[in-house]
Amino acid sequence: MKQYEPDRLSPAQLAAVRRSVRNGRAALTRRSLLRASTGGALAVGGLGALTGCGIPPAGKARGGTSAEDHSATEKTVAFSNWTEYIDVDDSGKHHPTLDAFRRRTGITVDYTEDINDNNEFFGKIKPQLAAGQSTGRDLIVLTDWLAARLIRLGWVQKLDASHLPHAYANLSAQFREPDWDPGRAYSYVWQGISTVIAYNKKALDGVEVTSISDLLDKPQLKGRVGFLSEMRDSVGMTLLDLGKDPARFTDDDFDAAIARLQKAVDQGQIRRFTGNDYTADLAKGDLAACVAWAGDVVQLKADNPDVDFVIPDSGYLTSTDNLLIPNKARHKTNAERLIDFYYEPQPAAELAAYINYVTPVDGVKPYLARIDKGAAANPLIIPDKAMAAKSHAFRSLTQKEETAYEEKFAKLTGA
């Protein structure tokens, strides 16, 4: 039997993984303002699982492998998610939206916060999926690039559209056609994560910032500019500033973006490349402006009126965390019913009010306004049409491209 040969990580990619776990989006706890990093690299088992080999494949074709669906007789669904990425009541013990789902459907959700990092979680579930076995989970949440990998490997199941009427009708247009899952045949968005420019008005002291070029070129900002240590965010925003589409760029375009950033590094314009720890520097004014994640900006603005954001005319990046049903899930229909539930406006509004990320659900605004008028009016949570039109996705990369690009970015950042 042909053995499964997993995607191998180059030294630069391993460095990128470690950056992400220490202080990138992987370190986010999704709710607290100044999110703590994990302070280290992947556990040996998780990292080793990425580079191991010799596990038989479950199958290479799209479509996944189903198991006998016990949804009709077993009223349960096992849902694995990131930490602090769902609504919680005042007691901290209950999730109101999950309780509402159970009351309506009779289905109990076995909810587990056991995803701390995409690569680490992949290491947990890879052996079972590669061997054609159940992971014990019916529903998982993965960031777009890893969701794309599982779809490519044939390790997640195609969704039954007849079970997803609200999801099909209410998914926002900007999320409908990712290049790795056109038409959302295998996934639906849990939340969107937007990359914008944030600034401290007091620290700017009258200097106008409206573009990535302003960050890179204005001498008044020298040494007080931050970019993110996540390659897709920093390079993607720079590509947009250069007039290139992150969904369709070439190797030459990538190199031009790296050169643009390198010049700013050499001139001392960029203070440093950071993970989410930029929030403290921005709040204090040590950073006058930086590339930032919108979820952080929402929280920072609530506590500090000097902090604000701008969407460049060239556009901004939006990535997604996505709901998928792994192969051999025992309760596929129940999982699809839960996905569809979160595409109803009321549950989607309750979720958005608590976690403050970009909701992927159209029609949420009036429901959210009843809960939190400020959140309903915040374009970082519910983008208006003009803002949504400026949203761009970073395209899927081949293994060869990812290796080459991460090596060049690592050299730029000194990682």
Tab-separated table of C-alpha atoms in Angstrom:
chain	number	residue	atom	x	y	z
A	1	MET	CA	0.000	0.000	0.000
A	2	LYS	CA	1.249	3.470	-0.838
A	3	GLN	CA	2.290	5.286	2.306
A	4	TYR	CA	1.015	8.740	3.206
A	5	GLU	CA	3.748	11.319	2.863
A	6	PRO	CA	2.759	14.418	4.837
A	7	ASP	CA	3.708	17.968	3.972
A	8	ARG	CA	7.203	18.399	5.371
A	9	LEU	CA	8.179	21.662	7.046
A	10	SER	CA	11.368	23.451	6.112
A	11	PRO	CA	13.449	25.120	8.863
A	12	ALA	CA	11.876	28.454	7.910
A	13	GLN	CA	8.393	26.989	8.191
A	14	LEU	CA	9.207	25.500	11.580
A	15	ALA	CA	10.381	28.934	12.687
A	16	ALA	CA	7.117	30.394	11.437
A	17	VAL	CA	5.168	27.818	13.449
A	18	ARG	CA	7.109	28.720	16.580
A	19	ARG	CA	6.535	32.439	15.984
A	20	SER	CA	2.837	31.782	15.594
A	21	VAL	CA	2.570	29.753	18.788
A	22	ARG	CA	4.601	32.197	20.837
A	23	ASN	CA	2.894	35.391	19.832
A	24	GLY	CA	0.874	35.129	16.641
A	25	ARG	CA	-2.821	34.439	16.084
A	26	ALA	CA	-2.218	30.959	17.480
A	27	ALA	CA	-1.531	32.564	20.846
A	28	LEU	CA	-4.791	34.485	20.927
A	29	THR	CA	-7.243	33.508	23.622
A	30	ARG	CA	-9.981	35.150	21.526
A	31	ARG	CA	-11.448	37.332	24.278
A	32	SER	CA	-9.007	38.873	26.761
A	33	LEU	CA	-7.536	42.246	25.828
A	34	LEU	CA	-3.820	41.654	26.261
A	35	ARG	CA	-3.647	38.065	25.156
A	36	ALA	CA	-0.850	36.012	26.682
A	37	SER	CA	1.471	33.987	24.492
A	38	THR	CA	2.134	30.321	25.128
A	39	GLY	CA	5.798	31.129	25.621
A	40	GLY	CA	7.306	28.247	23.703
A	41	ALA	CA	7.406	26.047	20.674
A	42	LEU	CA	5.083	23.200	19.872
A	43	ALA	CA	5.068	20.212	22.135
A	44	VAL	CA	7.432	17.553	20.847
A	45	GLY	CA	4.580	15.220	20.058
A	46	GLY	CA	2.713	17.842	18.063
A	47	LEU	CA	5.722	18.925	16.050
A	48	GLY	CA	6.897	15.400	15.524
A	49	ALA	CA	3.500	14.427	14.222
A	50	LEU	CA	3.845	17.009	11.486
A	51	THR	CA	7.035	15.544	10.132
A	52	GLY	CA	6.437	11.851	10.688
A	53	CYS	CA	5.624	9.487	7.879
A	54	GLY	CA	4.572	5.950	7.120
A	55	ILE	CA	0.888	6.279	7.991
A	56	PRO	CA	-1.492	4.737	5.451
A	57	PRO	CA	-3.770	7.231	3.733
A	58	ALA	CA	-7.493	7.481	4.256
A	59	GLY	CA	-7.822	8.527	0.634
A	60	LYS	CA	-6.600	11.239	-1.687
A	61	ALA	CA	-9.839	12.231	-3.397
A	62	ARG	CA	-12.093	15.049	-2.286
A	63	GLY	CA	-15.286	14.050	-0.587
A	64	GLY	CA	-14.032	12.456	2.594
A	65	THR	CA	-15.094	9.201	4.167
A	66	SER	CA	-18.390	8.920	5.964
A	67	ALA	CA	-19.327	6.578	8.766
A	68	GLU	CA	-22.724	5.279	9.728
A	69	ASP	CA	-24.587	8.364	10.933
A	70	HIS	CA	-26.048	7.796	14.394
A	71	SER	CA	-27.601	11.264	14.642
A	72	ALA	CA	-31.176	9.959	14.684
A	73	THR	CA	-30.633	7.770	17.727
A	74	GLU	CA	-27.768	9.537	19.523
A	75	LYS	CA	-28.741	13.119	20.291
A	76	THR	CA	-25.252	14.461	20.741
A	77	VAL	CA	-22.485	16.217	18.807
A	78	ALA	CA	-18.785	16.485	19.767
A	79	PHE	CA	-17.522	20.000	18.967
A	80	SER	CA	-13.829	20.993	19.281
A	81	ASN	CA	-12.993	24.699	19.217
A	82	TRP	CA	-10.326	27.223	20.216
A	83	THR	CA	-10.231	28.587	23.757
A	84	GLU	CA	-12.493	31.534	24.606
A	85	TYR	CA	-14.089	31.495	21.175
A	86	ILE	CA	-17.755	31.185	22.140
A	87	ASP	CA	-20.236	33.033	24.352
A	88	VAL	CA	-20.139	32.336	28.103
A	89	ASP	CA	-22.640	33.331	30.791
A	90	ASP	CA	-21.786	35.288	33.956
A	91	SER	CA	-21.070	32.111	35.883
A	92	GLY	CA	-18.448	31.111	33.339
A	93	LYS	CA	-19.893	27.607	33.251
A	94	HIS	CA	-22.489	27.731	30.484
A	95	HIS	CA	-22.612	28.703	26.810
A	96	PRO	CA	-26.025	30.318	26.216
A	97	THR	CA	-26.138	29.615	22.477
A	98	LEU	CA	-25.295	25.946	22.949
A	99	ASP	CA	-27.959	25.711	25.656
A	100	ALA	CA	-30.495	27.255	23.268
A	101	PHE	CA	-29.544	24.738	20.575
A	102	ARG	CA	-30.064	21.848	23.008
A	103	ARG	CA	-33.455	23.146	24.135
A	104	ARG	CA	-34.647	23.489	20.565
A	105	THR	CA	-33.288	20.270	19.079
A	106	GLY	CA	-32.785	17.935	22.020
A	107	ILE	CA	-29.144	17.563	20.882
A	108	THR	CA	-26.507	17.931	23.601
A	109	VAL	CA	-23.211	19.476	22.533
A	110	ASP	CA	-20.059	17.946	24.003
A	111	TYR	CA	-18.050	21.165	23.716
A	112	THR	CA	-14.271	21.003	24.167
A	113	GLU	CA	-11.751	23.847	23.990
A	114	ASP	CA	-8.859	21.690	22.867
A	115	ILE	CA	-7.509	23.666	19.910
A	116	ASN	CA	-4.637	25.947	20.871
A	117	ASP	CA	-2.763	25.992	17.569
A	118	ASN	CA	-3.555	24.728	14.074
A	119	ASN	CA	-0.394	22.678	13.649
A	120	GLU	CA	-0.552	21.197	17.121
A	121	PHE	CA	-4.164	20.138	16.619
A	122	PHE	CA	-3.316	18.690	13.208
A	123	GLY	CA	-0.738	16.558	14.977
A	124	LYS	CA	-3.450	15.250	17.300
A	125	ILE	CA	-5.920	14.205	14.628
A	126	LYS	CA	-3.607	13.233	11.749
A	127	PRO	CA	-2.890	9.628	12.808
A	128	GLN	CA	-6.585	8.720	13.029
A	129	LEU	CA	-7.565	10.522	9.828
A	130	ALA	CA	-4.648	9.067	7.872
A	131	ALA	CA	-5.590	5.579	9.091
A	132	GLY	CA	-9.255	6.035	8.173
A	133	GLN	CA	-10.352	6.111	11.802
A	134	SER	CA	-12.659	8.393	13.774
A	135	THR	CA	-11.136	11.305	15.677
A	136	GLY	CA	-13.965	11.183	18.192
A	137	ARG	CA	-15.033	14.619	16.988
A	138	ASP	CA	-18.012	15.602	14.842
A	139	LEU	CA	-17.131	19.267	14.294
A	140	ILE	CA	-13.820	21.156	14.363
A	141	VAL	CA	-12.695	24.766	13.766
A	142	LEU	CA	-9.534	25.352	11.722
A	143	THR	CA	-7.936	28.394	10.106
A	144	ASP	CA	-8.325	28.625	6.336
A	145	TRP	CA	-4.890	27.336	5.289
A	146	LEU	CA	-5.202	24.173	7.393
A	147	ALA	CA	-8.827	23.703	6.384
A	148	ALA	CA	-7.569	23.769	2.794
A	149	ARG	CA	-5.019	21.070	3.586
A	150	LEU	CA	-7.599	18.721	5.114
A	151	ILE	CA	-9.930	19.214	2.151
A	152	ARG	CA	-7.071	18.505	-0.255
A	153	LEU	CA	-6.206	15.312	1.630
A	154	GLY	CA	-9.816	14.138	1.533
A	155	TRP	CA	-10.020	14.061	5.342
A	156	VAL	CA	-13.231	16.053	5.799
A	157	GLN	CA	-16.732	15.280	4.582
A	158	LYS	CA	-18.753	17.059	1.975
A	159	LEU	CA	-21.651	18.886	3.601
A	160	ASP	CA	-25.293	18.099	2.883
A	161	ALA	CA	-26.776	21.385	1.640
A	162	SER	CA	-30.289	20.262	2.538
A	163	HIS	CA	-29.296	20.434	6.215
A	164	LEU	CA	-27.869	23.956	5.869
A	165	PRO	CA	-30.654	26.272	4.633
A	166	HIS	CA	-29.698	29.213	6.890
A	167	ALA	CA	-25.988	28.803	6.218
A	168	TYR	CA	-26.535	28.771	2.465
A	169	ALA	CA	-28.848	31.787	2.556
A	170	ASN	CA	-27.039	33.930	5.127
A	171	LEU	CA	-23.328	33.439	4.449
A	172	SER	CA	-21.863	36.861	3.615
A	173	ALA	CA	-20.842	37.258	-0.010
A	174	GLN	CA	-17.202	38.022	0.847
A	175	PHE	CA	-16.783	34.497	2.297
A	176	ARG	CA	-18.600	32.423	-0.331
A	177	GLU	CA	-15.846	31.577	-2.799
A	178	PRO	CA	-12.465	30.835	-1.197
A	179	ASP	CA	-10.081	29.339	-3.733
A	180	TRP	CA	-9.574	26.294	-1.502
A	181	ASP	CA	-13.319	25.505	-1.120
A	182	PRO	CA	-15.368	27.158	-3.890
A	183	GLY	CA	-19.025	27.385	-2.975
A	184	ARG	CA	-18.309	26.151	0.554
A	185	ALA	CA	-18.889	22.477	-0.216
A	186	TYR	CA	-16.823	21.291	2.763
A	187	SER	CA	-16.694	24.205	5.208
A	188	TYR	CA	-18.535	27.171	6.643
A	189	VAL	CA	-17.004	30.179	8.373
A	190	TRP	CA	-17.061	30.327	12.158
A	191	GLN	CA	-15.595	33.860	12.310
A	192	GLY	CA	-13.605	36.216	10.124
A	193	ILE	CA	-10.268	37.764	11.176
A	194	SER	CA	-9.462	41.100	9.530
A	195	THR	CA	-6.054	42.743	9.275
A	196	VAL	CA	-6.131	46.568	9.352
A	197	ILE	CA	-3.986	49.571	10.271
A	198	ALA	CA	-4.286	50.647	13.907
A	199	TYR	CA	-2.869	53.842	15.384
A	200	ASN	CA	-2.580	55.863	18.575
A	201	LYS	CA	-3.843	59.392	17.928
A	202	LYS	CA	-1.823	60.930	20.746
A	203	ALA	CA	1.380	59.287	19.534
A	204	LEU	CA	0.759	60.391	15.951
A	205	ASP	CA	0.492	64.005	17.127
A	206	GLY	CA	-1.223	65.197	13.957
A	207	VAL	CA	0.559	62.943	11.467
A	208	GLU	CA	-1.974	61.431	9.066
A	209	VAL	CA	-1.852	57.678	8.472
A	210	THR	CA	-4.115	56.198	5.815
A	211	SER	CA	-1.978	53.605	4.026
A	212	ILE	CA	0.819	51.076	4.310
A	213	SER	CA	2.972	53.557	2.384
A	214	ASP	CA	2.480	56.040	5.223
A	215	LEU	CA	3.778	53.446	7.690
A	216	LEU	CA	6.774	52.645	5.521
A	217	ASP	CA	7.736	56.101	4.291
A	218	LYS	CA	6.761	58.920	6.653
A	219	PRO	CA	9.911	60.100	8.489
A	220	GLN	CA	7.855	61.329	11.455
A	221	LEU	CA	7.039	57.695	12.246
A	222	LYS	CA	10.591	56.355	12.076
A	223	GLY	CA	11.136	53.667	14.714
A	224	ARG	CA	7.494	53.759	15.821
A	225	VAL	CA	5.901	51.431	13.266
A	226	GLY	CA	4.967	47.795	13.775
A	227	PHE	CA	4.253	44.959	11.356
A	228	LEU	CA	3.021	41.471	12.177
A	229	SER	CA	5.208	38.387	12.451
A	230	GLU	CA	2.637	36.458	10.398
A	231	MET	CA	3.855	36.359	6.798
A	232	ARG	CA	0.433	36.398	5.156
A	233	ASP	CA	-0.686	39.491	7.067
A	234	SER	CA	2.361	41.701	6.612
A	235	VAL	CA	3.176	40.661	3.052
A	236	GLY	CA	-0.493	40.624	2.053
A	237	MET	CA	-1.077	44.184	3.217
A	238	THR	CA	2.103	45.300	1.443
A	239	LEU	CA	1.031	43.566	-1.772
A	240	LEU	CA	-2.240	45.482	-1.671
A	241	ASP	CA	-0.341	48.745	-1.192
A	242	LEU	CA	1.706	47.872	-4.280
A	243	GLY	CA	-1.488	47.413	-6.278
A	244	LYS	CA	-1.272	43.617	-6.307
A	245	ASP	CA	-4.070	41.209	-5.412
A	246	PRO	CA	-3.048	38.778	-2.605
A	247	ALA	CA	-5.351	36.229	-4.228
A	248	ARG	CA	-3.412	36.284	-7.526
A	249	PHE	CA	0.161	37.429	-6.925
A	250	THR	CA	3.296	35.998	-8.554
A	251	ASP	CA	6.756	35.189	-7.179
A	252	ASP	CA	7.980	38.520	-8.515
A	253	ASP	CA	5.139	40.327	-6.725
A	254	PHE	CA	6.053	38.597	-3.473
A	255	ASP	CA	9.701	39.548	-3.880
A	256	ALA	CA	8.707	43.175	-4.523
A	257	ALA	CA	6.718	43.242	-1.279
A	258	ILE	CA	9.642	41.742	0.648
A	259	ALA	CA	11.993	44.343	-0.872
A	260	ARG	CA	9.592	47.131	0.125
A	261	LEU	CA	9.557	45.917	3.712
A	262	GLN	CA	13.324	45.294	3.747
A	263	LYS	CA	13.983	48.901	2.811
A	264	ALA	CA	11.911	50.072	5.766
A	265	VAL	CA	13.764	47.673	8.066
A	266	ASP	CA	17.150	48.869	6.820
A	267	GLN	CA	16.155	52.517	7.354
A	268	GLY	CA	14.909	51.867	10.889
A	269	GLN	CA	11.352	52.770	9.982
A	270	ILE	CA	9.912	49.513	11.356
A	271	ARG	CA	10.393	49.152	15.104
A	272	ARG	CA	9.757	45.405	15.083
A	273	PHE	CA	7.662	42.541	13.762
A	274	THR	CA	5.287	41.415	16.487
A	275	GLY	CA	2.590	38.971	17.372
A	276	ASN	CA	-0.414	40.151	19.339
A	277	ASP	CA	1.942	41.710	21.901
A	278	TYR	CA	1.780	44.895	19.815
A	279	THR	CA	-1.373	45.777	21.768
A	280	ALA	CA	0.554	46.953	24.830
A	281	ASP	CA	2.961	49.089	22.759
A	282	LEU	CA	0.096	50.630	20.796
A	283	ALA	CA	-1.924	51.446	23.907
A	284	LYS	CA	1.107	53.130	25.529
A	285	GLY	CA	2.048	55.000	22.342
A	286	ASP	CA	5.426	53.278	21.904
A	287	LEU	CA	4.011	52.277	18.540
A	288	ALA	CA	2.370	55.197	16.751
A	289	ALA	CA	0.841	52.940	14.091
A	290	CYS	CA	0.961	49.302	13.109
A	291	VAL	CA	-0.577	46.475	11.138
A	292	ALA	CA	-3.103	44.932	13.538
A	293	TRP	CA	-5.868	42.372	13.949
A	294	ALA	CA	-9.329	43.893	14.115
A	295	GLY	CA	-10.433	41.800	17.107
A	296	ASP	CA	-7.664	43.399	19.162
A	297	VAL	CA	-8.566	46.878	17.959
A	298	VAL	CA	-12.192	46.462	19.068
A	299	GLN	CA	-11.032	45.636	22.575
A	300	LEU	CA	-8.344	48.333	22.682
A	301	LYS	CA	-10.758	51.051	21.546
A	302	ALA	CA	-13.144	50.131	24.352
A	303	ASP	CA	-10.491	51.034	26.950
A	304	ASN	CA	-8.412	53.686	25.192
A	305	PRO	CA	-10.019	56.488	23.146
A	306	ASP	CA	-6.663	57.309	21.555
A	307	VAL	CA	-6.614	53.990	19.704
A	308	ASP	CA	-8.396	53.802	16.364
A	309	PHE	CA	-8.072	52.125	12.977
A	310	VAL	CA	-8.151	52.863	9.277
A	311	ILE	CA	-8.934	50.745	6.243
A	312	PRO	CA	-6.509	51.678	3.441
A	313	ASP	CA	-7.987	52.569	0.064
A	314	SER	CA	-5.927	49.685	-1.320
A	315	GLY	CA	-7.886	47.236	0.853
A	316	TYR	CA	-7.283	44.882	3.753
A	317	LEU	CA	-6.903	41.151	4.420
A	318	THR	CA	-9.520	38.861	5.916
A	319	SER	CA	-8.799	35.267	6.862
A	320	THR	CA	-11.275	32.820	8.363
A	321	ASP	CA	-11.640	30.155	11.002
A	322	ASN	CA	-13.857	27.426	9.597
A	323	LEU	CA	-16.254	24.694	10.688
A	324	LEU	CA	-15.523	21.252	9.204
A	325	ILE	CA	-16.790	17.709	9.765
A	326	PRO	CA	-13.891	15.219	9.845
A	327	ASN	CA	-14.036	11.805	8.238
A	328	LYS	CA	-15.785	9.048	10.195
A	329	ALA	CA	-17.705	11.553	12.324
A	330	ARG	CA	-20.426	9.607	14.113
A	331	HIS	CA	-23.010	12.413	14.170
A	332	LYS	CA	-22.704	14.230	10.832
A	333	THR	CA	-26.317	15.379	10.602
A	334	ASN	CA	-26.257	16.716	14.152
A	335	ALA	CA	-23.073	18.624	13.326
A	336	GLU	CA	-24.685	20.117	10.225
A	337	ARG	CA	-27.682	21.192	12.291
A	338	LEU	CA	-25.324	22.975	14.696
A	339	ILE	CA	-23.531	24.725	11.836
A	340	ASP	CA	-26.864	25.877	10.464
A	341	PHE	CA	-28.006	27.087	13.898
A	342	TYR	CA	-25.101	29.535	14.066
A	343	TYR	CA	-26.160	30.998	10.725
A	344	GLU	CA	-29.485	32.111	12.163
A	345	PRO	CA	-29.260	35.837	12.976
A	346	GLN	CA	-30.088	35.597	16.693
A	347	PRO	CA	-27.457	33.014	17.696
A	348	ALA	CA	-24.949	34.687	15.368
A	349	ALA	CA	-25.626	38.032	17.079
A	350	GLU	CA	-25.157	36.554	20.554
A	351	LEU	CA	-21.855	35.038	19.468
A	352	ALA	CA	-20.635	38.259	17.850
A	353	ALA	CA	-21.576	40.338	20.882
A	354	TYR	CA	-19.360	38.221	23.062
A	355	ILE	CA	-16.260	37.488	20.960
A	356	ASN	CA	-16.113	40.660	18.784
A	357	TYR	CA	-14.766	39.067	15.609
A	358	VAL	CA	-16.125	39.530	12.090
A	359	THR	CA	-19.457	37.749	11.842
A	360	PRO	CA	-19.911	35.842	8.564
A	361	VAL	CA	-23.705	35.992	8.832
A	362	ASP	CA	-25.802	38.476	6.853
A	363	GLY	CA	-28.810	39.972	8.610
A	364	VAL	CA	-27.241	40.047	12.078
A	365	LYS	CA	-27.131	43.823	12.603
A	366	PRO	CA	-30.662	44.468	13.996
A	367	TYR	CA	-30.360	41.460	16.306
A	368	LEU	CA	-26.937	42.576	17.531
A	369	ALA	CA	-28.228	46.122	18.079
A	370	ARG	CA	-30.689	44.786	20.664
A	371	ILE	CA	-27.767	43.324	22.586
A	372	ASP	CA	-25.023	45.908	21.985
A	373	LYS	CA	-25.635	48.974	19.809
A	374	GLY	CA	-21.938	49.804	19.706
A	375	ALA	CA	-21.024	46.384	18.390
A	376	ALA	CA	-23.765	46.558	15.772
A	377	ALA	CA	-22.367	49.856	14.493
A	378	ASN	CA	-18.760	48.637	14.465
A	379	PRO	CA	-17.538	47.839	10.933
A	380	LEU	CA	-14.843	45.603	12.422
A	381	ILE	CA	-17.636	43.258	13.554
A	382	ILE	CA	-20.219	43.856	10.835
A	383	PRO	CA	-18.486	45.302	7.773
A	384	ASP	CA	-20.645	47.601	5.695
A	385	LYS	CA	-20.797	47.074	1.945
A	386	ALA	CA	-18.007	49.539	1.235
A	387	MET	CA	-15.688	47.883	3.738
A	388	ALA	CA	-16.587	44.359	2.647
A	389	ALA	CA	-15.752	45.338	-0.928
A	390	LYS	CA	-12.182	46.134	0.185
A	391	SER	CA	-11.667	42.721	1.772
A	392	HIS	CA	-9.111	40.383	0.181
A	393	ALA	CA	-7.953	36.849	0.914
A	394	PHE	CA	-4.388	35.572	0.706
A	395	ARG	CA	-4.339	32.796	-1.872
A	396	SER	CA	-3.561	29.174	-1.169
A	397	LEU	CA	0.122	28.285	-1.460
A	398	THR	CA	1.784	25.186	-2.794
A	399	GLN	CA	4.248	23.438	-0.508
A	400	LYS	CA	7.112	24.772	-2.646
A	401	GLU	CA	5.798	28.325	-2.449
A	402	GLU	CA	5.244	28.184	1.291
A	403	THR	CA	8.776	26.956	1.895
A	404	ALA	CA	10.312	29.651	-0.287
A	405	TYR	CA	8.132	32.484	1.015
A	406	GLU	CA	8.624	31.641	4.675
A	407	GLU	CA	12.384	31.503	4.170
A	408	LYS	CA	12.388	34.970	2.633
A	409	PHE	CA	10.115	36.364	5.334
A	410	ALA	CA	12.220	34.778	8.091
A	411	LYS	CA	15.312	36.481	6.663
A	412	LEU	CA	13.455	39.808	6.614
A	413	THR	CA	12.274	39.581	10.212
A	414	GLY	CA	15.438	37.998	11.609
A	415	ALA	CA	13.509	34.977	12.854
